[in-house]
């Protein structure tokens, strides 16, 4: 038997002598790519249309309010900072329904998740990057109009201390909203590789629950059950944020009759919000334990 079969030949491949950037770099790259993808950056022109239109529509009412405030020399903004996201919650839900499935469903559909987990990235890196990117995209969407309102209030020479305080409270509110909505949206989208099902699930989670809870709250308010109105708000992501900012951020409640939760009930609201945020992370980790194999 010839020994030529066991001979090793040098066919000219070179060894890689450059830096090995590791997990942190891969995690940052995935976060950056996912965040940019949420607004269609780095993708086709068609992919940019919807997110950019929604971003513009989110900001246009704020710009109009600023123009009116400056022209008429108002002493206060027409809408408080903490109410803007509640006022535009349908646009936020539409953005999330469009972008959460785009962020994770394609990876499931084309079975590229195991490639991510091959090396050096791990399951926790993937989940943290995707969750962080979705929350950051929502924060940019919801914080931009607040910044426009704040700049406009200063141009209109409104009280600096009051406006700065209100702006800070608004940022805290939309940051909490971004974490909550981002987590729930990714969970719904990650349950199925079909983008259409993911879109429907996100819309149902945010919009339908809000409509149902608001209707039942209105009925309870009409029957004089203001205590029930507070507790019913626990069953919708939008009303949860409304309740937290009413209890702790000085916001005026959007509940029927402005029957928002007190500080005591507000603690329950905050605990439920935090439980949903950490629960969403845990569900995503469990989900990708299975699909990453």
Coordinates of C-alpha atoms in Angstrom, one line a residue:
X1 CA 0.0 0.0 0.0
X2 CA 1.4 3.4 -1.0
X3 CA 2.2 5.8 1.7
X4 CA 1.5 8.8 -0.6
X5 CA -2.1 8.8 0.7
X6 CA -0.9 9.9 4.1
X7 CA 1.3 12.8 2.9
X8 CA 0.3 16.3 4.0
X9 CA 0.6 18.9 1.3
X10 CA 1.1 22.7 1.8
X11 CA -1.4 24.3 -0.6
X12 CA -0.6 27.9 0.4
X13 CA -3.2 28.9 3.0
X14 CA -1.9 31.5 5.4
X15 CA -2.4 31.6 9.1
X16 CA -4.5 34.5 10.5
X17 CA -2.2 36.7 12.6
X18 CA -4.5 39.6 13.3
X19 CA -6.4 40.5 16.5
X20 CA -9.2 38.2 17.6
X21 CA -11.9 40.6 18.8
X22 CA -14.0 38.1 20.7
X23 CA -17.6 38.1 22.1
X24 CA -17.8 41.7 23.1
X25 CA -17.1 42.9 19.6
X26 CA -19.5 40.4 18.1
X27 CA -22.2 41.4 20.5
X28 CA -21.7 45.1 19.7
X29 CA -21.8 44.4 16.0
X30 CA -25.0 42.4 16.3
X31 CA -26.5 45.2 18.4
X32 CA -25.5 47.9 15.9
X33 CA -26.7 45.9 12.9
X34 CA -30.0 45.2 14.5
X35 CA -30.5 48.8 15.6
X36 CA -29.7 50.1 12.2
X37 CA -31.9 47.5 10.6
X38 CA -34.9 48.7 12.7
X39 CA -34.8 51.9 10.6
X40 CA -33.9 50.2 7.4
X41 CA -30.3 51.5 7.4
X42 CA -28.0 49.2 5.5
X43 CA -31.0 47.5 3.9
X44 CA -32.9 48.2 0.7
X45 CA -34.7 51.5 0.1
X46 CA -38.1 49.8 0.4
X47 CA -37.1 48.7 4.0
X48 CA -36.6 52.3 5.0
X49 CA -40.0 53.6 4.0
X50 CA -42.2 52.5 6.8
X51 CA -39.9 53.1 9.8
X52 CA -38.9 56.5 8.5
X53 CA -42.5 57.5 7.8
X54 CA -43.5 56.4 11.3
X55 CA -40.6 58.3 12.8
X56 CA -41.6 61.4 10.9
X57 CA -45.3 61.1 11.9
X58 CA -44.2 60.7 15.6
X59 CA -42.3 64.0 15.4
X60 CA -44.8 66.1 13.3
X61 CA -47.4 66.6 16.1
X62 CA -44.6 67.7 18.4
X63 CA -43.3 70.2 15.8
X64 CA -46.8 71.6 15.3
X65 CA -47.3 72.0 19.1
X66 CA -44.0 73.8 19.3
X67 CA -44.9 76.2 16.4
X68 CA -48.2 77.0 18.0
X69 CA -46.6 77.5 21.5
X70 CA -44.0 79.9 20.1
X71 CA -46.5 81.8 17.9
X72 CA -49.1 82.2 20.6
X73 CA -46.6 82.6 23.5
X74 CA -48.2 79.8 25.6
X75 CA -47.0 79.4 29.1
X76 CA -47.3 75.6 29.0
X77 CA -47.1 72.9 26.3
X78 CA -50.5 71.7 24.9
X79 CA -49.7 68.1 26.0
X80 CA -47.4 67.0 28.9
X81 CA -44.2 65.1 28.1
X82 CA -45.5 62.0 29.9
X83 CA -48.7 61.9 27.8
X84 CA -47.1 62.0 24.4
X85 CA -46.3 58.3 24.1
X86 CA -49.8 57.4 25.3
X87 CA -51.2 59.8 22.7
X88 CA -49.2 58.1 19.9
X89 CA -49.3 54.6 21.2
X90 CA -50.9 53.3 18.0
X91 CA -47.9 54.5 16.0
X92 CA -45.5 52.9 18.5
X93 CA -47.4 49.6 18.3
X94 CA -47.2 49.7 14.5
X95 CA -43.5 50.3 14.5
X96 CA -42.9 47.5 16.9
X97 CA -45.2 45.1 14.9
X98 CA -43.2 45.9 11.8
X99 CA -39.7 45.7 13.2
X100 CA -39.7 43.1 15.9
X101 CA -40.4 40.2 13.4
X102 CA -37.8 41.7 11.1
X103 CA -35.2 41.5 13.8
X104 CA -35.7 37.9 14.8
X105 CA -38.1 36.1 12.6
X106 CA -35.8 35.9 9.6
X107 CA -33.1 34.3 11.6
X108 CA -35.5 31.6 12.7
X109 CA -37.0 31.2 9.2
X110 CA -33.6 30.8 7.4
X111 CA -32.2 28.8 10.4
X112 CA -29.2 31.1 10.8
X113 CA -29.3 31.2 14.6
X114 CA -27.0 28.1 15.0
X115 CA -24.4 30.0 12.9
X116 CA -24.5 32.9 15.3
X117 CA -23.9 30.5 18.2
X118 CA -21.1 28.6 16.6
X119 CA -18.3 30.9 17.9
X120 CA -17.6 33.3 19.6
X121 CA -21.1 34.6 20.3
X122 CA -23.3 32.8 22.8
X123 CA -27.0 32.6 23.5
X124 CA -27.0 35.4 26.1
X125 CA -25.0 37.7 23.7
X126 CA -27.7 37.2 21.0
X127 CA -30.6 37.9 23.3
X128 CA -29.0 40.9 24.9
X129 CA -28.0 42.4 21.6
X130 CA -31.5 41.9 20.0
X131 CA -33.3 43.1 23.1
X132 CA -31.1 46.1 23.5
X133 CA -31.4 47.1 19.9
X134 CA -35.2 46.8 19.9
X135 CA -35.5 48.9 23.1
X136 CA -33.0 51.4 21.7
X137 CA -35.0 51.8 18.5
X138 CA -38.2 52.4 20.4
X139 CA -36.5 54.8 22.7
X140 CA -35.2 56.8 19.7
X141 CA -38.7 56.8 18.3
X142 CA -40.4 58.0 21.5
X143 CA -37.7 60.3 22.8
X144 CA -37.2 62.3 19.6
X145 CA -40.6 64.1 19.8
X146 CA -40.0 64.8 23.5
X147 CA -36.7 66.5 22.6
X148 CA -38.5 68.6 20.0
X149 CA -41.1 69.6 22.6
X150 CA -38.4 70.5 25.1
X151 CA -36.4 72.6 22.7
X152 CA -39.6 74.3 21.6
X153 CA -40.6 75.1 25.2
X154 CA -37.2 76.8 25.7
X155 CA -37.7 78.8 22.5
X156 CA -41.1 79.9 23.8
X157 CA -39.4 81.0 27.0
X158 CA -41.4 78.7 29.3
X159 CA -40.2 78.1 32.8
X160 CA -36.8 76.3 32.5
X161 CA -37.1 74.3 35.7
X162 CA -40.6 73.0 35.1
X163 CA -39.8 72.1 31.5
X164 CA -36.6 70.3 32.4
X165 CA -38.4 68.4 35.1
X166 CA -41.2 67.4 32.8
X167 CA -38.7 66.4 30.1
X168 CA -36.8 64.2 32.5
X169 CA -40.0 62.5 33.7
X170 CA -41.0 61.9 30.0
X171 CA -37.6 60.3 29.3
X172 CA -37.9 58.0 32.2
X173 CA -41.4 57.0 31.1
X174 CA -40.5 56.3 27.5
X175 CA -37.4 54.4 28.6
X176 CA -39.5 52.1 30.7
X177 CA -42.0 51.8 27.8
X178 CA -39.2 50.9 25.4
X179 CA -38.0 48.1 27.6
X180 CA -41.5 46.7 28.2
X181 CA -42.7 47.0 24.6
X182 CA -39.4 45.8 23.2
X183 CA -39.3 42.7 25.3
X184 CA -43.0 41.8 24.6
X185 CA -42.6 42.4 20.9
X186 CA -39.5 40.2 20.6
X187 CA -41.2 37.4 22.5
X188 CA -44.2 37.5 20.3
X189 CA -42.0 37.6 17.1
X190 CA -39.6 34.9 18.3
X191 CA -42.4 32.4 18.8
X192 CA -42.9 31.9 15.1
X193 CA -40.6 32.1 12.0
X194 CA -43.5 33.5 10.0
X195 CA -43.3 37.3 9.9
X196 CA -47.0 37.7 9.3
X197 CA -47.9 35.8 12.5
X198 CA -45.4 37.8 14.4
X199 CA -46.9 41.1 13.2
X200 CA -50.4 39.9 14.2
X201 CA -49.2 38.7 17.6
X202 CA -47.5 42.0 18.4
X203 CA -50.6 44.1 17.4
X204 CA -52.8 41.8 19.4
X205 CA -50.6 42.1 22.5
X206 CA -50.5 45.9 22.4
X207 CA -53.5 47.3 20.6
X208 CA -56.2 44.8 21.2
X209 CA -55.4 44.5 24.9
X210 CA -55.4 48.3 25.3
X211 CA -58.8 48.6 23.5
X212 CA -60.3 45.8 25.7
X213 CA -59.0 47.2 29.0
X214 CA -60.0 50.8 28.1
X215 CA -63.6 49.6 27.3
X216 CA -64.0 47.6 30.5
X217 CA -62.5 50.6 32.5
X218 CA -65.0 52.9 30.9
X219 CA -67.8 50.6 31.9
X220 CA -66.5 50.3 35.5
X221 CA -66.2 54.1 35.7
X222 CA -69.8 54.6 34.6
X223 CA -71.0 52.2 37.3
X224 CA -69.0 54.1 39.9
X225 CA -66.3 51.4 40.4
X226 CA -63.2 53.7 40.4
X227 CA -61.3 51.1 42.5
X228 CA -61.8 48.5 39.7
X229 CA -60.6 51.0 37.1
X230 CA -57.2 51.1 38.8
X231 CA -56.7 47.3 38.9
X232 CA -58.0 46.7 35.4
X233 CA -55.0 48.8 34.1
X234 CA -52.7 45.9 35.1
X235 CA -53.9 43.9 32.0
X236 CA -52.5 46.0 29.2
X237 CA -48.9 47.2 28.5
X238 CA -50.1 50.7 27.6
X239 CA -52.2 51.1 30.7
X240 CA -49.3 49.7 32.8
X241 CA -47.0 52.5 31.7
X242 CA -49.8 55.0 32.2
X243 CA -50.3 53.8 35.7
X244 CA -46.6 53.9 36.6
X245 CA -46.1 57.4 35.4
X246 CA -49.3 58.6 37.1
X247 CA -48.2 57.1 40.4
X248 CA -44.5 58.1 40.3
X249 CA -43.9 60.7 37.6
X250 CA -46.5 63.3 38.2
X251 CA -48.5 62.5 35.1
X252 CA -52.2 63.0 34.6
X253 CA -53.9 59.6 34.1
X254 CA -55.6 58.7 30.9
X255 CA -57.9 56.3 32.7
X256 CA -61.6 57.2 32.6
X257 CA -62.3 60.0 35.1
X258 CA -58.5 60.3 35.5
X259 CA -58.8 57.6 38.1
X260 CA -55.2 56.6 38.0
X261 CA -53.5 54.4 40.6
X262 CA -52.3 55.8 43.9
X263 CA -48.7 55.4 45.0
X264 CA -49.6 52.2 46.8
X265 CA -51.3 50.6 43.8
X266 CA -48.5 52.1 41.7
X267 CA -46.0 49.9 43.4
X268 CA -48.0 46.9 42.1
X269 CA -47.9 48.4 38.6
X270 CA -44.1 48.9 38.7
X271 CA -43.6 45.3 40.0
X272 CA -45.7 44.0 37.1
X273 CA -43.8 46.0 34.6
X274 CA -40.4 44.8 35.9
X275 CA -41.7 41.2 36.0
X276 CA -42.7 41.5 32.4
X277 CA -39.4 42.9 31.4
X278 CA -37.3 40.3 33.1
X279 CA -39.8 37.6 32.2
X280 CA -39.5 38.6 28.5
X281 CA -35.7 38.2 28.8
X282 CA -36.1 34.8 30.4
X283 CA -38.6 33.6 27.8
X284 CA -36.2 34.7 25.0
X285 CA -33.3 32.9 26.7
X286 CA -35.4 29.7 26.9
X287 CA -36.6 30.1 23.3
X288 CA -33.1 30.4 22.0
X289 CA -31.8 27.5 24.0
X290 CA -34.0 25.3 21.8
X291 CA -33.6 26.9 18.4
X292 CA -29.8 27.4 18.8
X293 CA -29.1 23.7 18.7

